[in-house]
Tab-separated table of C-alpha atoms in Angstrom:
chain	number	residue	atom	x	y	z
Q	720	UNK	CA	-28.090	-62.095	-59.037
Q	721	UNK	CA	-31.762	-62.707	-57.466
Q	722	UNK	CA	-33.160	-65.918	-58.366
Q	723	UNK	CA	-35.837	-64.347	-60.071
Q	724	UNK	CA	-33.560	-62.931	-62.648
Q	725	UNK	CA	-31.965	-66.214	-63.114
Q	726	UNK	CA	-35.612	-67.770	-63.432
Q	727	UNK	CA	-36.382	-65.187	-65.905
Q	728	UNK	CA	-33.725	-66.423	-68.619
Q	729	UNK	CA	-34.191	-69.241	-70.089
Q	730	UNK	CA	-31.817	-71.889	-70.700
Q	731	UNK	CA	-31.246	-71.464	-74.665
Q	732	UNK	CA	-30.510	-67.837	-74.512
Q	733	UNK	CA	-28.233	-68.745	-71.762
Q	734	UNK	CA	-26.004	-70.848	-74.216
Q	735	UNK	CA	-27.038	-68.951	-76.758
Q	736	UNK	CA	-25.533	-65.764	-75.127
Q	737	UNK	CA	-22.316	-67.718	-74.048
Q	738	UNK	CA	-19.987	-65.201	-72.752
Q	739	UNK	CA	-17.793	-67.195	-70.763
Q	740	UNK	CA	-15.437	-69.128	-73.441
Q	741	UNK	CA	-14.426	-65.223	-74.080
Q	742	UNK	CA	-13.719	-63.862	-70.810
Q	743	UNK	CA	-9.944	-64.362	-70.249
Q	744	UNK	CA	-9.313	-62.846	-73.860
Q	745	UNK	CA	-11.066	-59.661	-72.972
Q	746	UNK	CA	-9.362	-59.186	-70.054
Q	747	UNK	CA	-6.056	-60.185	-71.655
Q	748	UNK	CA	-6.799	-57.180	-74.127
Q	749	UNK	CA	-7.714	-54.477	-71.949
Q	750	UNK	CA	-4.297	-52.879	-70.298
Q	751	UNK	CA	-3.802	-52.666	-74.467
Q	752	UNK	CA	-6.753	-51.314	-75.306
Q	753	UNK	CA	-6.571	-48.283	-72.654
Q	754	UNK	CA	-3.123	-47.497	-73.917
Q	755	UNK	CA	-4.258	-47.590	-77.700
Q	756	UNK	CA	-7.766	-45.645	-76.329
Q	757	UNK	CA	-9.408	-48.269	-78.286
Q	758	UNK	CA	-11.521	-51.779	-77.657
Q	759	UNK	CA	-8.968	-54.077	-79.491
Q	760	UNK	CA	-10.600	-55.925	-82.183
Q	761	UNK	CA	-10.158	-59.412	-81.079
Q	762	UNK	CA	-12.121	-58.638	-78.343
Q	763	UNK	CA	-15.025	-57.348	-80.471
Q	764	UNK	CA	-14.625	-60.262	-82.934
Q	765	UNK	CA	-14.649	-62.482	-79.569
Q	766	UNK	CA	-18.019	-60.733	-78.482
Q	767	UNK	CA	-19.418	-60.948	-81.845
Q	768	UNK	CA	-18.839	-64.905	-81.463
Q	769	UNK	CA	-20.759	-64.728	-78.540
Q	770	UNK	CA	-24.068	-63.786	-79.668
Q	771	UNK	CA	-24.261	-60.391	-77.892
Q	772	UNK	CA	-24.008	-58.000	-80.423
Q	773	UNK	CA	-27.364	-59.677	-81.638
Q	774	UNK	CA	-28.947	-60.950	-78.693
Q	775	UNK	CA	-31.370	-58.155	-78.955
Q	776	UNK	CA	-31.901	-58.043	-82.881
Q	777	UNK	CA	-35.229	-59.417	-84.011
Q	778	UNK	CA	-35.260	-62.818	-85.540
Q	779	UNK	CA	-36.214	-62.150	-88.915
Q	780	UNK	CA	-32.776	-60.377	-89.414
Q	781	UNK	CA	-30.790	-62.947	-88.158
Q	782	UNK	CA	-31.143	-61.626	-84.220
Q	783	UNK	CA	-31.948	-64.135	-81.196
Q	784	UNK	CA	-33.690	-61.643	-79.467
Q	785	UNK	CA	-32.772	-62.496	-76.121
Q	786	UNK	CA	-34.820	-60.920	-72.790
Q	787	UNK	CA	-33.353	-57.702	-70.965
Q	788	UNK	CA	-32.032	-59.949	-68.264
Q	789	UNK	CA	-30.099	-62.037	-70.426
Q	790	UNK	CA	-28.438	-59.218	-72.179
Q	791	UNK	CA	-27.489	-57.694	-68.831
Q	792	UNK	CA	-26.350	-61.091	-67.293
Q	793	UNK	CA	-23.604	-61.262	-70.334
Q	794	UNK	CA	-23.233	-57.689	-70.164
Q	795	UNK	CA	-22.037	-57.822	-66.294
Q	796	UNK	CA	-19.789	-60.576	-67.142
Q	797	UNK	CA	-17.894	-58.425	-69.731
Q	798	UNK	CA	-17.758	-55.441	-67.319
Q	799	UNK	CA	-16.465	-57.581	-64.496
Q	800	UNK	CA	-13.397	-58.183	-66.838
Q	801	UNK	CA	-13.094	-54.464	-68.390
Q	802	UNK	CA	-15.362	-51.457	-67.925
Q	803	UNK	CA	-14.590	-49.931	-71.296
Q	804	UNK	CA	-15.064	-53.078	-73.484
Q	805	UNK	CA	-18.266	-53.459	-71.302
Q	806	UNK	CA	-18.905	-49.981	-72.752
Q	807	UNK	CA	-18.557	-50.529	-75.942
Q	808	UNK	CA	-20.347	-53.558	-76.290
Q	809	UNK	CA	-23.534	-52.708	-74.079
Q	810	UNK	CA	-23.728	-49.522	-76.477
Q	811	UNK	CA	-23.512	-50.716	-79.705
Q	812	UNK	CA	-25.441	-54.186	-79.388
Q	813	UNK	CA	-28.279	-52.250	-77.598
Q	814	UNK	CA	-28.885	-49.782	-80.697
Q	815	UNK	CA	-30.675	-53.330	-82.571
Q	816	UNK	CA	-33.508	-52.921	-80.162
Q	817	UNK	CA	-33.613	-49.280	-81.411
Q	818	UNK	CA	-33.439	-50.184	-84.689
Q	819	UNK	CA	-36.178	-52.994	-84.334
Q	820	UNK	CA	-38.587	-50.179	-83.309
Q	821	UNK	CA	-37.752	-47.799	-86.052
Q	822	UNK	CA	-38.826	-48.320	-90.056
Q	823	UNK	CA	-38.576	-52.141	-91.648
Q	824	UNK	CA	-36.913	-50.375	-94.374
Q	825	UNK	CA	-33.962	-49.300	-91.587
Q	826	UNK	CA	-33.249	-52.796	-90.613
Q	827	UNK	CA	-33.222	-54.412	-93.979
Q	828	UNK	CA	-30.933	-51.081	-94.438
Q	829	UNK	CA	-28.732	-52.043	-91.769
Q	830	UNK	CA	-28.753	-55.352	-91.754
Q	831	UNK	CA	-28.879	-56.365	-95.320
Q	832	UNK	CA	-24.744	-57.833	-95.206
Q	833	UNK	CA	-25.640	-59.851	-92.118
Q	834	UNK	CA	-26.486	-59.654	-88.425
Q	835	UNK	CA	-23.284	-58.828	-87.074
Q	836	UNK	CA	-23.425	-54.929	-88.727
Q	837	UNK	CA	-22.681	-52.971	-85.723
Q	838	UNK	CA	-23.858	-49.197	-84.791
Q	839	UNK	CA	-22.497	-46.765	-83.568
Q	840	UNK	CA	-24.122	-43.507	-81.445
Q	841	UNK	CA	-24.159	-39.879	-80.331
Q	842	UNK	CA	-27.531	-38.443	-79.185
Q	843	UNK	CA	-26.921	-35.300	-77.482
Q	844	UNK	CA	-28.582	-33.167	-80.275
Q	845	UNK	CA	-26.486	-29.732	-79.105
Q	846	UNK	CA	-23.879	-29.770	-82.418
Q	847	UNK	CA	-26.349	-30.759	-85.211
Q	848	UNK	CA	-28.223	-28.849	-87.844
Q	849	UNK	CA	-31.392	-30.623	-89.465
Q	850	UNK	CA	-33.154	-29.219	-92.653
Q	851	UNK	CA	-36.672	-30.951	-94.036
Q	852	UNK	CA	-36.249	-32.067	-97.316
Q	853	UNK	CA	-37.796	-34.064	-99.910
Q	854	UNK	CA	-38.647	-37.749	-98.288
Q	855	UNK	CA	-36.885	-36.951	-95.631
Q	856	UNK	CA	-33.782	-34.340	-93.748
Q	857	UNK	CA	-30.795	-32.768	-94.402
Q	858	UNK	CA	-28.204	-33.337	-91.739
Q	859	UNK	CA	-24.625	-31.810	-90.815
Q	860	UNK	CA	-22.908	-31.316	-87.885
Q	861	UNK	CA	-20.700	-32.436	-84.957
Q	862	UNK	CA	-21.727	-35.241	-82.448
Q	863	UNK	CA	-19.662	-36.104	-79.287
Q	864	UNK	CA	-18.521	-39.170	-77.149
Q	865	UNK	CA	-19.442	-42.047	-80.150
Q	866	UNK	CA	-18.317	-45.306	-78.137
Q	867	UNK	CA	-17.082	-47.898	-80.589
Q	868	UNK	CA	-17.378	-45.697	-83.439
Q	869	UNK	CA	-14.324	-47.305	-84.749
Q	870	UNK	CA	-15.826	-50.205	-85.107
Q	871	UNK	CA	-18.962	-49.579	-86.362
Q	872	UNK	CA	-20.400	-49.279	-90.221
Q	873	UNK	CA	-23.131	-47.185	-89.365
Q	874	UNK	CA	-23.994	-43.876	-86.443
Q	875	UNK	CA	-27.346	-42.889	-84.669
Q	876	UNK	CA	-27.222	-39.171	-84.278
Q	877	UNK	CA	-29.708	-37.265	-82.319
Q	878	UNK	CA	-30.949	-33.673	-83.761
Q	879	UNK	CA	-33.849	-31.206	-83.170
Q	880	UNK	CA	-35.877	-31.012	-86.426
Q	881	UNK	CA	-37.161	-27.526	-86.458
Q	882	UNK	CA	-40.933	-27.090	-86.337
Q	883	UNK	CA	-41.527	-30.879	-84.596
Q	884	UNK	CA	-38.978	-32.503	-81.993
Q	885	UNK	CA	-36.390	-34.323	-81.278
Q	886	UNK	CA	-35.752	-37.734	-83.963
Q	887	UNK	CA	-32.909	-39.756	-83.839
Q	888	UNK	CA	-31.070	-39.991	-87.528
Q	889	UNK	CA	-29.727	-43.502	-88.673
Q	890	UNK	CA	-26.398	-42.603	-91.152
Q	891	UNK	CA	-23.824	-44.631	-92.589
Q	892	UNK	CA	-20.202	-44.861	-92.179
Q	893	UNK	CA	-19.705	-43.278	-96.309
Q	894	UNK	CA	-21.875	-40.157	-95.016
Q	895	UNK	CA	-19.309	-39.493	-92.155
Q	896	UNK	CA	-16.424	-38.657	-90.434
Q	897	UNK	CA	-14.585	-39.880	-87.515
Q	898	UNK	CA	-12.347	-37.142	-85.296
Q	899	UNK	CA	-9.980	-38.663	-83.156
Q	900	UNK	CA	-10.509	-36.663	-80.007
Q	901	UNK	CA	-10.744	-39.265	-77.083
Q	902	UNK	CA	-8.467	-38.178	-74.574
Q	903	UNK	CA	-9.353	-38.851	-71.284
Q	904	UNK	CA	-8.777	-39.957	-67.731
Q	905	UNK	CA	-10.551	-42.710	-67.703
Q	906	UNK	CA	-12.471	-45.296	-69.894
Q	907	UNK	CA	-9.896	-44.811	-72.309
Q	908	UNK	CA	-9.826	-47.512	-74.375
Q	909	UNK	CA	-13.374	-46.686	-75.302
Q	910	UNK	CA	-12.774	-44.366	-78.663
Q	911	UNK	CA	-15.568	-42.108	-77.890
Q	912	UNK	CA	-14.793	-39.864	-80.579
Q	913	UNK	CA	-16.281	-37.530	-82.442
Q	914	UNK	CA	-18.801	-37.623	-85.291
Q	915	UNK	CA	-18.527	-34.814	-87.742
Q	916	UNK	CA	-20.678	-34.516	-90.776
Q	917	UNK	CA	-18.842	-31.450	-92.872
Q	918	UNK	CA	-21.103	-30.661	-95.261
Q	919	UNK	CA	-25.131	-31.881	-95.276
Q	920	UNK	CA	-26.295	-35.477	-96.049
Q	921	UNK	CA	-29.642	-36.597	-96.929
Q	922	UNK	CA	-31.293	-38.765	-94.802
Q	923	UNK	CA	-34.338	-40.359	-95.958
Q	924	UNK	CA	-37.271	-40.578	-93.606
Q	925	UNK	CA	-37.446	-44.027	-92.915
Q	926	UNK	CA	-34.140	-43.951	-91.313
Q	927	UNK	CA	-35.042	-41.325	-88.367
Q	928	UNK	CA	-36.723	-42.751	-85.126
Q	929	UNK	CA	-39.046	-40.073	-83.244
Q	930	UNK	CA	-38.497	-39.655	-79.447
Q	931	UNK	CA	-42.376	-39.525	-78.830
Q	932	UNK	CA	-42.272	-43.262	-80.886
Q	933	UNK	CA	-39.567	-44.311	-78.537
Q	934	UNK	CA	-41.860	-42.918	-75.610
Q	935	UNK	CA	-44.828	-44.185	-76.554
Q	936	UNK	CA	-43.481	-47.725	-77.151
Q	937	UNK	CA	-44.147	-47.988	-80.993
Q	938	UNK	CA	-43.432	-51.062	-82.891
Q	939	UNK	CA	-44.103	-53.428	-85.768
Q	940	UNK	CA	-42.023	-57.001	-83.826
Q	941	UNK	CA	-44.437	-59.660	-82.772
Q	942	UNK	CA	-42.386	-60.087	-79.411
Q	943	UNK	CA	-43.694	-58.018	-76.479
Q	944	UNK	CA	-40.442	-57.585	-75.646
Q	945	UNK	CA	-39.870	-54.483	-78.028
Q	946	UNK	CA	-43.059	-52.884	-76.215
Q	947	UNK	CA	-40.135	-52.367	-73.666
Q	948	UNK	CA	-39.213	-48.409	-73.554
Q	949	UNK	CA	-36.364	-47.566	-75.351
Q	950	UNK	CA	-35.102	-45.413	-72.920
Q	951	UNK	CA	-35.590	-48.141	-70.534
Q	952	UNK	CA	-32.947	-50.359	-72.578
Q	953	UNK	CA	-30.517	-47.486	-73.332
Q	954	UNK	CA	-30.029	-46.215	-69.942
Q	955	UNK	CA	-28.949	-49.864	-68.283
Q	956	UNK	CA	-25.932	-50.040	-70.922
Q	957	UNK	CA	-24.460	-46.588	-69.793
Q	958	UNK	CA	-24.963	-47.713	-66.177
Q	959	UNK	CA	-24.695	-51.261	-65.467
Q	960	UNK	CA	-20.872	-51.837	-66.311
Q	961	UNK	CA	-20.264	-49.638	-63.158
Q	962	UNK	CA	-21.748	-53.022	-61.431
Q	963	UNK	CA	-19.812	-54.795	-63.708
Q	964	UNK	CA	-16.207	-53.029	-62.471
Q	965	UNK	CA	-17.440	-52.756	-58.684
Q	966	UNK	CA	-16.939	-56.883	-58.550
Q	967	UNK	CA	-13.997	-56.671	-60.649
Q	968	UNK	CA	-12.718	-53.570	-57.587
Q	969	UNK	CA	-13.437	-56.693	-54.649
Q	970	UNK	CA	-11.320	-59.002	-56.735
Q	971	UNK	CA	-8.940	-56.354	-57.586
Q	972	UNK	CA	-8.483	-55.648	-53.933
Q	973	UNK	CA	-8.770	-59.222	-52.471
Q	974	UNK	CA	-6.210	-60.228	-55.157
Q	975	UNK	CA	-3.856	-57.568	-53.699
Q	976	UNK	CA	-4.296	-58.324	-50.101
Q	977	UNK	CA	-3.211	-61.936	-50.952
Q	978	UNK	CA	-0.392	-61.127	-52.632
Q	979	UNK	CA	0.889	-58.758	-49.737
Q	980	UNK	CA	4.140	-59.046	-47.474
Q	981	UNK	CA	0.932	-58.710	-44.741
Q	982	UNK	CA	-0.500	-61.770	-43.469
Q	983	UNK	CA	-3.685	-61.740	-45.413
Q	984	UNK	CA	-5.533	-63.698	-42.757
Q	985	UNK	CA	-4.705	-60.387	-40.322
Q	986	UNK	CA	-6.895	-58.386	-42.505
Q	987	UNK	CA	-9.768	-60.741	-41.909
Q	988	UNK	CA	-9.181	-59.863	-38.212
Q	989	UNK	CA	-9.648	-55.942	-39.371
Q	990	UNK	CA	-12.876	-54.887	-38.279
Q	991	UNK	CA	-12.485	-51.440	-40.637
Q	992	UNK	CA	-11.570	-53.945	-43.978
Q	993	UNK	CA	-14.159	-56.220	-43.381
Q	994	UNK	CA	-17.104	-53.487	-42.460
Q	995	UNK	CA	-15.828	-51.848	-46.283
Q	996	UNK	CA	-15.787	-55.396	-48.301
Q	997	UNK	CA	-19.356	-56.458	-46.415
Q	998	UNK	CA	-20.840	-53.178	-47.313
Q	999	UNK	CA	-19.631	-52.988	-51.028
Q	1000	UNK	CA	-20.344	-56.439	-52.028
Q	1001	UNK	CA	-23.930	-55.740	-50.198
Q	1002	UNK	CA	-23.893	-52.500	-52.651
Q	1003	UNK	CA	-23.241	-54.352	-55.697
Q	1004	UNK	CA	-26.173	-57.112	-54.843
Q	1005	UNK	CA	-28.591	-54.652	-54.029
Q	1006	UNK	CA	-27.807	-52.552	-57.561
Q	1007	UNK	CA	-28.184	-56.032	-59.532
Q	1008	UNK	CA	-31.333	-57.189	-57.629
Q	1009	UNK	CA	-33.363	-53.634	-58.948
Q	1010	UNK	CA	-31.453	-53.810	-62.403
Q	1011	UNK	CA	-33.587	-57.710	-62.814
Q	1012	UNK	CA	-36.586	-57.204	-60.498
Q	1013	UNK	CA	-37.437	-53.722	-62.943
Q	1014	UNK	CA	-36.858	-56.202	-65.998
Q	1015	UNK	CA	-38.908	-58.662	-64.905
Q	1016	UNK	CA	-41.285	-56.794	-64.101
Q	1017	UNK	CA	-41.305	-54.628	-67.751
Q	1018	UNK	CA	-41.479	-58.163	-69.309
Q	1019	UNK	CA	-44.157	-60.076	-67.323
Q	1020	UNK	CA	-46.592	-56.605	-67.692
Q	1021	UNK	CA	-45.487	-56.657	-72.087
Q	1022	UNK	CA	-45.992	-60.451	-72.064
Q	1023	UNK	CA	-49.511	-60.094	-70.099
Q	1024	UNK	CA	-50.282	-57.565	-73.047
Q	1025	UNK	CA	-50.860	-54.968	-70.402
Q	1026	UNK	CA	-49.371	-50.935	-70.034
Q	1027	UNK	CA	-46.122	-49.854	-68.067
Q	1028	UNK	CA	-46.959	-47.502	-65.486
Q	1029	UNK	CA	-45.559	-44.069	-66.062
Q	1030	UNK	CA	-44.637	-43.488	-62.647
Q	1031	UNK	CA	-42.613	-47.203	-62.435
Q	1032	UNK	CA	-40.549	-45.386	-65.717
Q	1033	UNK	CA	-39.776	-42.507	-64.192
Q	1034	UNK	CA	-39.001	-44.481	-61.095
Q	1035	UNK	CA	-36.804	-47.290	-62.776
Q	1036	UNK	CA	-34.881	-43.971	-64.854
Q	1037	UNK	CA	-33.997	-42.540	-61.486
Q	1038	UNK	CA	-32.657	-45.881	-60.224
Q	1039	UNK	CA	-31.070	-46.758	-63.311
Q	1040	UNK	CA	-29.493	-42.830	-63.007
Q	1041	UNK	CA	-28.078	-43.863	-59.166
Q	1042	UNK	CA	-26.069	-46.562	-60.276
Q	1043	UNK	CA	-22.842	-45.136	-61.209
Q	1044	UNK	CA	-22.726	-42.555	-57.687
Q	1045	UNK	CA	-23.803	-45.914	-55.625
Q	1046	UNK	CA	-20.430	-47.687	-57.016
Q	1047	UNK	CA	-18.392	-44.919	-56.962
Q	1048	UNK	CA	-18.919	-45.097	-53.221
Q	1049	UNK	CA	-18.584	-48.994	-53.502
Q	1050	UNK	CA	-15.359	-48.454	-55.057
Q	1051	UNK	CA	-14.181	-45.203	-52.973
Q	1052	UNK	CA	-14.590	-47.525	-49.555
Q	1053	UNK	CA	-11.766	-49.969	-50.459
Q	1054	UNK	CA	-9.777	-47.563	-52.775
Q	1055	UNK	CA	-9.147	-45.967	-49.681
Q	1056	UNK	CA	-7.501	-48.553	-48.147
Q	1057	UNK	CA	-5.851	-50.408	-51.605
Q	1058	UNK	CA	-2.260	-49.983	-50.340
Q	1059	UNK	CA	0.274	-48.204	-51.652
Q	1060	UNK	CA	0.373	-49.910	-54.844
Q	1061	UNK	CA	-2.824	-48.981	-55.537
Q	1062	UNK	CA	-1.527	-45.501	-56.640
Q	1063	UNK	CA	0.703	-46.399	-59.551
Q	1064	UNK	CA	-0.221	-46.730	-62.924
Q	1065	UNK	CA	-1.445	-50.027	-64.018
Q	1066	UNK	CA	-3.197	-50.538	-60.689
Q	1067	UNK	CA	-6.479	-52.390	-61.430
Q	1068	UNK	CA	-8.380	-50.644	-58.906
Q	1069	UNK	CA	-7.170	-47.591	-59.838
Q	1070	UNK	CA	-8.016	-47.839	-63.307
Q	1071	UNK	CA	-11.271	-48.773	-62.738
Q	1072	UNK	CA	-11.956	-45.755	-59.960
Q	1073	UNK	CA	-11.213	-43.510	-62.768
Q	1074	UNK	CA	-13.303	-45.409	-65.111
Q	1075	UNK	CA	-16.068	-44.990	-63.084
Q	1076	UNK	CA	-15.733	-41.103	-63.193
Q	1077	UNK	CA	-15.610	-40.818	-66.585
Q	1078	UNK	CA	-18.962	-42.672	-66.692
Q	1079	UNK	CA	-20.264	-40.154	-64.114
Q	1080	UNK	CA	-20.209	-37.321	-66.945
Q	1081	UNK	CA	-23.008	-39.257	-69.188
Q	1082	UNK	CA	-26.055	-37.409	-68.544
Q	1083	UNK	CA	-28.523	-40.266	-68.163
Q	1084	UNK	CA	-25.911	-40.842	-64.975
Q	1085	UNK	CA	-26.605	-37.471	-63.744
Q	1086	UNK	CA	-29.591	-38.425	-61.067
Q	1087	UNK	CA	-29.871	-34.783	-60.409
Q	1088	UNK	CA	-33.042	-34.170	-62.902
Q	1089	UNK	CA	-34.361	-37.460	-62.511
Q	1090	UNK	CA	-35.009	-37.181	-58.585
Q	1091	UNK	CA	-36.573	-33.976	-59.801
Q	1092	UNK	CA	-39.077	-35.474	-62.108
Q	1093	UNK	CA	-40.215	-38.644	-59.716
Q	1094	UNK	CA	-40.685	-36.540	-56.478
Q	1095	UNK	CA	-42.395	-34.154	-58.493
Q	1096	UNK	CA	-44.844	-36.711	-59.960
Q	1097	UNK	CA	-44.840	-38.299	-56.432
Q	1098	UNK	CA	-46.609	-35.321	-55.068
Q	1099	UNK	CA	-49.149	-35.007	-58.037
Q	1100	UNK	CA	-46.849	-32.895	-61.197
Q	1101	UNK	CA	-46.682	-34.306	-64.478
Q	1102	UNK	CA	-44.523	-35.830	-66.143
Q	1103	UNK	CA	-41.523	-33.871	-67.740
Q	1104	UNK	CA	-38.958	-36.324	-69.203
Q	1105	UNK	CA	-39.861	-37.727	-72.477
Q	1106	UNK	CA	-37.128	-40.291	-72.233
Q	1107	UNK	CA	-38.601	-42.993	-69.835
């Protein structure tokens, strides 16, 4: 980590965000919770403990609201263990800093049996049917990929409300469905199931969060922090365990090499292995340096009580975007030369260069329309992405 991400977090939310007592359990849990395709729940109850779930809740509702960078400091911690549980918990503990920019009413909602209430998601908007009604929408449908859902007491479903925009609805757990249809190569044991809402709920208004809010930065929290785009917060959770399970591939693969019938020391002497464990461990520092330097940055312009740039959004988007192709590669260059154990199921690195795929199908990790948007801005086109 740069030292002025470290700078930027101070010491309280440091203890107050203490991951590290909880470490060894989550990785103790995850070979279990990729067979089960679920996050076990000690290891959510042990991340509850921590503080992360509501390091970014306001403090009024029981939240410590911590800075971006120490959220994401924990957050790499967990994904150095397990990608999936890194997953899970970066997703749901990052919908309280949605929730602290929507409606009062939708926190005390949420919040009202205790801090720790955790949430749930599916955005993509494609499956959902939205109706106006009186004081607020009628809404049924099917929503993919929910992380966590499982776990959670409440979902935030995205939906196209005909006439106006995109809005984000806030439902609970009674009003829903989950489908168990998680069955995939990779990231397994995060349940991303299905959300299926059979026959049309009513979802009062102050429970539905408008994308132009979220753009514009709209809130009610005395912190400056919450001036922080949304999309700026969402984006890192679906990105930076990637980082997270790159350092967890060079301890992966230096475990192995020590525990070879090769002379470990000979590899040293490799010029091809140490040119591929130089220039991944350069990758991974060079990913975390951006991921603080762009917080920082968001926080000392809120704190100043000045404007974000919309060309640094677009710009920090597309970075955030790179992440998971940049440690692919990172984790490619010594997957390549693993060893033949490296093939078998339970291998660590292999389970973690197929987690990394999986990731690659999120769209916010799909860089493709994102280099679009900032070179186009770069040479003097507006804007197009209302999710910066």
């Amino acid at each position: 980590m740069s030292q002025s991400a470290v700078s930027a977090i101070g010491e309280s939310e440091l203890q107050a965000l203490d991951i590290e007592p909880h470490l060894s359990l989550i990785a103790e849990l995850a070979s279990e919770g990729r067979v089960n395709r679920q996050v076990k729940r000690e290891a959510i109850d042990a991340i509850i403990e921590s503080g992360f779930m509501r390091a970014l809740l306001p403090k009024p509702w029981g939240g410590l609201e911590a800075t971006p960078q120490a959220f994401f400091r924990a957050h790499l911690r967990i994904a150095e263990q397990d990608m999936s549980t890194a997953w899970v918990a970066g997703i749901i503990a990052v919908h309280a800093f949605q929730l602290a920019i929507m409606n009062r009413q939708a926190l005390d909602d949420v919040y009202a049996e205790g801090p720790n209430t955790l949430i749930s998601s599916s955005y993509n908007p494609v499956g959902a049917k939205v109706e106006a009604a009186d004081g607020g929408f009628k809404l049924s449908g099917r929503w993919g990929w929910s992380s966590g859902s499982e776990h959670c007491t409440w979902v935030l479903l995205g939906g196209i409300v005909p006439g106006e925009d995109y809005r984000t609805f806030l439902v609970p757990r009674t009003d829903y469905r989950i489908e168990d249809t998680w069955f995939a190569y990779g990231l397994q044991a995060t349940g991303s199931n299905d959300i299926v809402i059979d026959q049309p709920v009513f979802v009062p208004e102050h429970r539905t969060h408008k994308r132009l809010d979220g753009f514009n930065c709209v809130h009610f929290q005395a912190n400056p922090m919450y001036g922080i785009p949304w999309a700026q917060m969402f984006v890192r959770v679906v990105s930076t365990p990637a980082i997270g399970a790159a350092r967890h591939a060079v301890a992966a693969f230096t475990g192995n090499a020590a525990g070879s019938s090769t002379d470990p020391t000979k590899l040293a002497g490799d010029a091809d292995i140490t040119r591929r464990v130089a220039e991944t461990l350069n990758d991974i520092d060079q990913a975390e340096a951006v991921l603080f330097r762009n917080f920082d940055h968001m926080m000392a312009r809120r704190q100043a009580g000045e404007e974000l740039e919309l060309m640094d959004r677009v710009r920090w988007r597309y970075q955030a975007s790179l992440i998971i192709d940049d440690m692919t590669r990172a984790v490619d260059r010594l997957f390549e030369v693993a060893g033949g154990r490296s093939v078998f199921d339970g291998s660590a690195i292999q389970d973690i260069w197929r987690d990394i795929r999986v990731a690659r199908a999120h769209v916010a990790n799909n860089p493709t329309a994102f280099a679009r948007n900032f070179g186009a801005m770069a040479l003097g086109a507006d804007n197009s992405d209302a999710f910066v």
